PDB file of C-alpha atoms and ligand atoms in Angstrom:
ATOM      1  CA  MET A   8     109.218  92.650  88.541  1.00  0.00           C
ATOM      2  CA  LYS A   9     111.979  92.472  85.974  1.00  0.00           C
ATOM      3  CA  TYR A  10     111.370  94.211  82.696  1.00  0.00           C
ATOM      4  CA  SER A  11     113.114  93.501  79.455  1.00  0.00           C
ATOM      5  CA  ILE A  12     113.622  96.514  77.242  1.00  0.00           C
ATOM      6  CA  PRO A  13     111.076  95.339  74.609  1.00  0.00           C
ATOM      7  CA  ARG A  14     108.482  94.586  77.299  1.00  0.00           C
ATOM      8  CA  TYR A  15     109.103  97.945  78.910  1.00  0.00           C
ATOM      9  CA  TRP A  16     108.734  99.696  75.574  1.00  0.00           C
ATOM     10  CA  ARG A  17     105.442  97.929  74.857  1.00  0.00           C
ATOM     11  CA  SER A  18     103.981  98.836  78.259  1.00  0.00           C
ATOM     12  CA  ARG A  19     105.155 102.453  78.412  1.00  0.00           C
ATOM     13  CA  ARG A  20     101.733 103.793  77.494  1.00  0.00           C
ATOM     14  CA  ASN A  21     100.081 101.970  80.401  1.00  0.00           C
ATOM     15  CA  LEU A  22     102.869 102.903  82.788  1.00  0.00           C
ATOM     16  CA  TYR A  23     103.083 106.600  82.066  1.00  0.00           C
ATOM     17  CA  ARG A  24      99.734 107.779  80.783  1.00  0.00           C
ATOM     18  CA  LEU A  25      96.586 108.002  82.822  1.00  0.00           C
ATOM     19  CA  GLU A  26      93.708 107.031  80.583  1.00  0.00           C
ATOM     20  CA  ALA A  27      90.025 106.248  80.920  1.00  0.00           C
ATOM     21  CA  VAL A  28      87.206 105.639  78.474  1.00  0.00           C
ATOM     22  CA  LYS A  29      83.891 107.430  78.093  1.00  0.00           C
ATOM     23  CA  CYS A  30      80.947 105.347  76.954  1.00  0.00           C
ATOM     24  CA  ARG A  31      79.116 106.885  73.985  1.00  0.00           C
ATOM     25  CA  SER A  32      75.937 104.967  74.887  1.00  0.00           C
ATOM     26  CA  CYS A  33      75.466 105.821  78.566  1.00  0.00           C
ATOM     27  CA  SER A  34      78.060 108.634  78.959  1.00  0.00           C
ATOM     28  CA  LYS A  35      79.653 107.018  82.003  1.00  0.00           C
ATOM     29  CA  ILE A  36      83.400 107.078  82.593  1.00  0.00           C
ATOM     30  CA  ASN A  37      85.198 103.757  82.937  1.00  0.00           C
ATOM     31  CA  TYR A  38      88.474 103.624  84.804  1.00  0.00           C
ATOM     32  CA  PRO A  39      90.637 101.683  84.308  1.00  0.00           C
ATOM     33  CA  PRO A  40      89.923 101.835  80.585  1.00  0.00           C
ATOM     34  CA  SER A  41      88.162  98.905  79.007  1.00  0.00           C
ATOM     35  CA  THR A  42      86.968  98.043  75.531  1.00  0.00           C
ATOM     36  CA  THR A  43      83.503  97.353  76.979  1.00  0.00           C
ATOM     37  CA  CYS A  44      81.509  99.712  79.225  1.00  0.00           C
ATOM     38  CA  ARG A  45      81.115  98.067  82.624  1.00  0.00           C
ATOM     39  CA  TYR A  46      77.814  99.910  83.218  1.00  0.00           C
ATOM     40  CA  CYS A  47      75.863  99.098  80.040  1.00  0.00           C
ATOM     41  CA  GLY A  48      78.012  96.604  78.116  1.00  0.00           C
ATOM     42  CA  SER A  49      78.398  98.831  75.070  1.00  0.00           C
ATOM     43  CA  ARG A  50      81.579  98.525  73.037  1.00  0.00           C
ATOM     44  CA  ASP A  51      81.161 102.088  71.774  1.00  0.00           C
ATOM     45  CA  VAL A  52      83.734 103.689  74.064  1.00  0.00           C
ATOM     46  CA  GLU A  53      86.196 106.515  73.527  1.00  0.00           C
ATOM     47  CA  LEU A  54      89.649 106.569  75.090  1.00  0.00           C
ATOM     48  CA  PHE A  55      90.816 109.842  76.618  1.00  0.00           C
ATOM     49  CA  GLU A  56      93.751 111.010  78.673  1.00  0.00           C
ATOM     50  CA  VAL A  57      92.963 112.033  82.231  1.00  0.00           C
ATOM     51  CA  ASN A  58      94.866 115.165  83.151  1.00  0.00           C
ATOM     52  CA  GLY A  59      94.658 118.353  85.125  1.00  0.00           C
ATOM     53  CA  LEU A  60      94.549 118.781  88.863  1.00  0.00           C
ATOM     54  CA  ALA A  61      93.127 116.287  91.315  1.00  0.00           C
ATOM     55  CA  LYS A  62      91.836 116.430  94.873  1.00  0.00           C
ATOM     56  CA  LEU A  63      92.865 114.229  97.755  1.00  0.00           C
ATOM     57  CA  ILE A  64      89.995 112.087  99.009  1.00  0.00           C
ATOM     58  CA  THR A  65      91.709 109.901 101.619  1.00  0.00           C
ATOM     59  CA  TRP A  66      95.216 108.697 102.454  1.00  0.00           C
ATOM     60  CA  THR A  67      97.387 106.572 104.690  1.00  0.00           C
ATOM     61  CA  ALA A  68     101.073 106.466 105.574  1.00  0.00           C
ATOM     62  CA  VAL A  69     102.852 103.122 105.197  1.00  0.00           C
ATOM     63  CA  TYR A  70     105.828 102.556 107.481  1.00  0.00           C
ATOM     64  CA  SER A  71     106.490  98.914 106.575  1.00  0.00           C
ATOM     65  CA  GLU A  72     107.685  99.624 103.061  1.00  0.00           C
ATOM     66  CA  PRO A  73     108.709  96.818 100.699  1.00  0.00           C
ATOM     67  CA  GLU A  74     112.383  96.037 100.135  1.00  0.00           C
ATOM     68  CA  GLY A  75     113.992  98.596  97.889  1.00  0.00           C
ATOM     69  CA  PHE A  76     111.619 101.370  98.870  1.00  0.00           C
ATOM     70  CA  GLU A  77     113.196 102.290 102.210  1.00  0.00           C
ATOM     71  CA  VAL A  78     114.231 105.686 100.856  1.00  0.00           C
ATOM     72  CA  PHE A  79     110.558 106.678 100.496  1.00  0.00           C
ATOM     73  CA  LYS A  80     109.615 105.886 104.109  1.00  0.00           C
ATOM     74  CA  PRO A  81     106.951 106.619 105.074  1.00  0.00           C
ATOM     75  CA  ILE A  82     105.170 105.949 101.815  1.00  0.00           C
ATOM     76  CA  VAL A  83     102.015 108.033 101.619  1.00  0.00           C
ATOM     77  CA  VAL A  84      99.318 106.422  99.509  1.00  0.00           C
ATOM     78  CA  GLY A  85      96.078 108.163  98.727  1.00  0.00           C
ATOM     79  CA  VAL A  86      92.918 108.085  96.682  1.00  0.00           C
ATOM     80  CA  VAL A  87      92.764 111.142  94.464  1.00  0.00           C
ATOM     81  CA  GLU A  88      89.908 112.294  92.269  1.00  0.00           C
ATOM     82  CA  PHE A  89      89.936 114.297  89.067  1.00  0.00           C
ATOM     83  CA  PRO A  90      86.852 116.497  89.550  1.00  0.00           C
ATOM     84  CA  GLU A  91      86.125 117.040  85.840  1.00  0.00           C
ATOM     85  CA  CYS A  92      85.694 113.362  84.965  1.00  0.00           C
ATOM     86  CA  GLY A  93      85.291 111.776  88.388  1.00  0.00           C
ATOM     87  CA  VAL A  94      88.137 109.311  87.849  1.00  0.00           C
ATOM     88  CA  ARG A  95      89.614 108.133  91.139  1.00  0.00           C
ATOM     89  CA  VAL A  96      93.128 106.764  91.324  1.00  0.00           C
ATOM     90  CA  LEU A  97      95.095 105.052  94.073  1.00  0.00           C
ATOM     91  CA  ALA A  98      98.601 106.489  93.953  1.00  0.00           C
ATOM     92  CA  ARG A  99     101.597 107.599  95.939  1.00  0.00           C
ATOM     93  CA  ILE A 100     101.475 111.118  97.365  1.00  0.00           C
ATOM     94  CA  THR A 101     104.894 112.715  97.406  1.00  0.00           C
ATOM     95  CA  ASP A 102     106.672 115.949  98.321  1.00  0.00           C
ATOM     96  CA  VAL A 103     104.298 116.468 101.220  1.00  0.00           C
ATOM     97  CA  ASP A 104     104.634 116.807 104.955  1.00  0.00           C
ATOM     98  CA  LEU A 105     102.220 114.477 106.752  1.00  0.00           C
ATOM     99  CA  ASN A 106     100.794 117.484 108.609  1.00  0.00           C
ATOM    100  CA  GLU A 107      99.806 119.111 105.287  1.00  0.00           C
ATOM    101  CA  LEU A 108      97.548 116.232 104.266  1.00  0.00           C
ATOM    102  CA  ARG A 109      93.868 117.077 104.325  1.00  0.00           C
ATOM    103  CA  GLU A 110      90.756 116.150 102.392  1.00  0.00           C
ATOM    104  CA  GLY A 111      90.420 118.291  99.295  1.00  0.00           C
ATOM    105  CA  LEU A 112      94.132 119.101  99.033  1.00  0.00           C
ATOM    106  CA  VAL A 113      94.798 120.092  95.413  1.00  0.00           C
ATOM    107  CA  LEU A 114      97.347 117.786  93.781  1.00  0.00           C
ATOM    108  CA  GLU A 115      99.126 117.612  90.473  1.00  0.00           C
ATOM    109  CA  PRO A 116     100.218 114.394  88.768  1.00  0.00           C
ATOM    110  CA  ILE A 117     103.954 113.878  88.284  1.00  0.00           C
ATOM    111  CA  LEU A 118     106.288 111.061  87.331  1.00  0.00           C
ATOM    112  CA  ARG A 119     108.777 109.950  89.953  1.00  0.00           C
ATOM    113  CA  LYS A 120     111.703 107.576  89.614  1.00  0.00           C
ATOM    114  CA  ILE A 121     111.111 104.424  91.639  1.00  0.00           C
ATOM    115  CA  SER A 122     113.899 102.082  90.596  1.00  0.00           C
ATOM    116  CA  GLU A 123     116.775 101.366  88.264  1.00  0.00           C
ATOM    117  CA  ASP A 124     117.687  98.133  86.609  1.00  0.00           C
ATOM    118  CA  GLY A 125     121.411  98.465  86.145  1.00  0.00           C
ATOM    119  CA  GLU A 126     121.687  95.344  84.002  1.00  0.00           C
ATOM    120  CA  ALA A 127     119.128  96.409  81.425  1.00  0.00           C
ATOM    121  CA  GLY A 128     119.665 100.123  81.935  1.00  0.00           C
ATOM    122  CA  ILE A 129     115.990 100.708  82.574  1.00  0.00           C
ATOM    123  CA  ILE A 130     114.966 103.515  84.895  1.00  0.00           C
ATOM    124  CA  ARG A 131     111.393 103.012  86.057  1.00  0.00           C
ATOM    125  CA  TYR A 132     109.042 105.799  86.943  1.00  0.00           C
ATOM    126  CA  SER A 133     105.607 105.762  88.442  1.00  0.00           C
ATOM    127  CA  LEU A 134     102.721 108.137  88.554  1.00  0.00           C
ATOM    128  CA  ALA A 135     102.539 110.062  91.806  1.00  0.00           C
ATOM    129  CA  PHE A 136     100.801 113.181  93.028  1.00  0.00           C
ATOM    130  CA  ARG A 137     102.180 116.173  94.880  1.00  0.00           C
ATOM    131  CA  PRO A 138     100.571 119.294  96.274  1.00  0.00           C
ATOM    132  CA  LYS A 139     100.025 121.909  93.588  1.00  0.00           C
ATOM    133  CA  MET A 140     102.858 124.368  93.808  1.00  0.00           C
ATOM    134  CA  LYS A 141     101.788 127.875  94.648  1.00  0.00           C
ATOM    135  CA  GLU A 142     102.791 130.284  91.896  1.00  0.00           C
TER     136      GLU A 142
HETATM  137 ZN1   ZN B 224      77.904 102.556  78.962  1.00  0.00          ZN
END
């Protein structure tokens, strides 16, 4: 998808922040965020940023990558869960050897460059997860 600079600027919050809403009526978490709770219909919801470490739930390796993504082959895609809020996200898993992948692997969210639009000068990033570095 081509992005113009103004469109890119307007969507930066959605592209680079991971957010959910908590319903003040039923206390359930809604992800992706919505102005209306999908469990009880209340509009009394509070937006919050999802952060911290996540755990790998399941994954797959994609070998038939789309054009322009050959450099990432194989693309590892997984479902990760943030234990504190229960939000589950489908995202790319990066910086990992396929043999390291296991259920419960602790992951940290990062931004990774995915493409460049030379004409507009836009460098696009996407949310990805990598194994938590040992300190
Ligand atoms: Zn609710």
